[in-house]
């Protein structure tokens, strides 16, 4: 690929990232949402209106709650949850790799498997590894606590669920259809050129090229479709689409039963994988992650959504959280105050910096 063409396309990608709000960094997108949350906090008399929302999982998503602990809350629904194991830090890389291989065999997992930080967000440190050598390299790069998880093939969806305290049944607030980005070969251009010449992929060309570093010189055949990533994370290149048309009574029943199995859970997003869209509609899926209070109704990242429409959804989401928290407090759940949240956040920071 000619350097001059690469630089022109990089400039086009930079412009697209600012033109399309879905690519904005958090510091550009979130200030109005933060202001709305602060107003709701003041209106309802303190931070506990939000930490009362999910009584047993109040820290989930607020200060980097443990993924494995949150998944353990779904232990009564094992058949619907991807098999997972917590891999503790160990300065001896050989010993840690051996423990990972032993856990893989004990759980009955086949390659590939997923490795992700026990506390993390936005896809940081998440990898799909295909053999022991890749696993060892990932462990070397991520010394902190890691979740070893079954890789569930198929389609990925984000289902945001809410339930008012005292009500027997909740509802699905949002469905996000997560699609991997692809380019189509023409038999002439290499994979790097296809990425930079694609009208959307160019916005995240650096992300895609880093993930496919060993394949950039390949020339896909005409009509060959090449996936640019496997993770269902928007900032790692996945395409998020509005999936609310996929809602069915069977899906709503399955998600409601799942959410009801988590004590004190009223508000958050399940990240699910299903063999197909039809299976998902029928309520056949596996949970790969459950996110609490600060998870997003991510269907708004659909390219067809305007920024104003997205803010409306975000404001409605946080207003609903405040209503749930206020009702929880009236029912006697006091939630964590600012001091407790600050102490928990500092403790979480210390544990991350020490690799525990």
mmCIF file of N, CA and C in Angstrom, residues 11-29 203 307:
data_model
loop_
_atom_site.group_PDB
_atom_site.id
_atom_site.type_symbol
_atom_site.label_atom_id
_atom_site.label_comp_id
_atom_site.label_asym_id
_atom_site.label_seq_id
_atom_site.Cartn_x
_atom_site.Cartn_y
_atom_site.Cartn_z
ATOM 1 N N UNK A 11 -6.399 10.342 7.188
ATOM 2 C CA UNK A 11 -7.044 11.639 7.366
ATOM 3 C C UNK A 11 -8.555 11.504 7.197
ATOM 4 N N UNK A 12 -8.987 10.701 6.220
ATOM 5 C CA UNK A 12 -10.422 10.460 6.027
ATOM 6 C C UNK A 12 -11.017 9.766 7.240
ATOM 7 N N UNK A 13 -10.268 8.808 7.824
ATOM 8 C CA UNK A 13 -10.743 8.121 9.011
ATOM 9 C C UNK A 13 -10.868 9.056 10.205
ATOM 10 N N UNK A 14 -9.881 9.956 10.352
ATOM 11 C CA UNK A 14 -9.946 10.939 11.439
ATOM 12 C C UNK A 14 -11.190 11.812 11.294
ATOM 13 N N UNK A 15 -11.467 12.271 10.099
ATOM 14 C CA UNK A 15 -12.640 13.119 9.869
ATOM 15 C C UNK A 15 -13.929 12.352 10.147
ATOM 16 N N UNK A 16 -13.974 11.087 9.754
ATOM 17 C CA UNK A 16 -15.176 10.289 9.975
ATOM 18 C C UNK A 16 -15.414 10.073 11.465
ATOM 19 N N UNK A 17 -14.347 9.887 12.240
ATOM 20 C CA UNK A 17 -14.514 9.679 13.681
ATOM 21 C C UNK A 17 -15.110 10.904 14.359
ATOM 22 N N UNK A 18 -14.866 12.090 13.839
ATOM 23 C CA UNK A 18 -15.470 13.276 14.425
ATOM 24 C C UNK A 18 -16.822 13.593 13.805
ATOM 25 N N UNK A 19 -17.021 13.200 12.573
ATOM 26 C CA UNK A 19 -18.292 13.449 11.901
ATOM 27 C C UNK A 19 -19.399 12.553 12.462
ATOM 28 N N UNK A 20 -19.072 11.293 12.758
ATOM 29 C CA UNK A 20 -20.050 10.313 13.248
ATOM 30 C C UNK A 20 -19.917 10.179 14.760
ATOM 31 N N UNK A 21 -20.951 10.563 15.516
ATOM 32 C CA UNK A 21 -20.839 10.607 16.973
ATOM 33 C C UNK A 21 -20.593 9.225 17.577
ATOM 34 N N UNK A 22 -20.969 8.154 16.892
ATOM 35 C CA UNK A 22 -20.778 6.810 17.465
ATOM 36 C C UNK A 22 -19.306 6.505 17.712
ATOM 37 N N UNK A 23 -18.400 7.230 17.049
ATOM 38 C CA UNK A 23 -16.966 7.014 17.229
ATOM 39 C C UNK A 23 -16.339 7.991 18.223
ATOM 40 N N UNK A 24 -17.132 8.893 18.793
ATOM 41 C CA UNK A 24 -16.563 9.891 19.701
ATOM 42 C C UNK A 24 -15.958 9.238 20.940
ATOM 43 N N UNK A 25 -14.872 9.803 21.473
ATOM 44 C CA UNK A 25 -14.318 9.299 22.735
ATOM 45 C C UNK A 25 -15.255 9.645 23.892
ATOM 46 N N UNK A 26 -15.157 8.930 25.017
ATOM 47 C CA UNK A 26 -16.069 9.190 26.147
ATOM 48 C C UNK A 26 -16.081 10.636 26.604
ATOM 49 N N UNK A 27 -14.908 11.309 26.605
ATOM 50 C CA UNK A 27 -14.881 12.684 27.114
ATOM 51 C C UNK A 27 -15.694 13.639 26.245
ATOM 52 N N UNK A 28 -15.923 13.277 24.982
ATOM 53 C CA UNK A 28 -16.728 14.128 24.100
ATOM 54 C C UNK A 28 -18.212 13.776 24.180
ATOM 55 N N UNK A 29 -18.521 12.498 24.402
ATOM 56 C CA UNK A 29 -19.920 12.049 24.376
ATOM 57 C C UNK A 29 -20.632 12.202 25.710
ATOM 58 N N UNK A 203 -12.532 4.359 9.699
ATOM 59 C CA UNK A 203 -12.593 5.091 10.962
ATOM 60 C C UNK A 203 -11.854 4.360 12.078
ATOM 61 N N UNK A 307 -27.546 11.885 17.284
ATOM 62 C CA UNK A 307 -27.014 12.133 18.624
ATOM 63 C C UNK A 307 -28.142 12.522 19.574
#
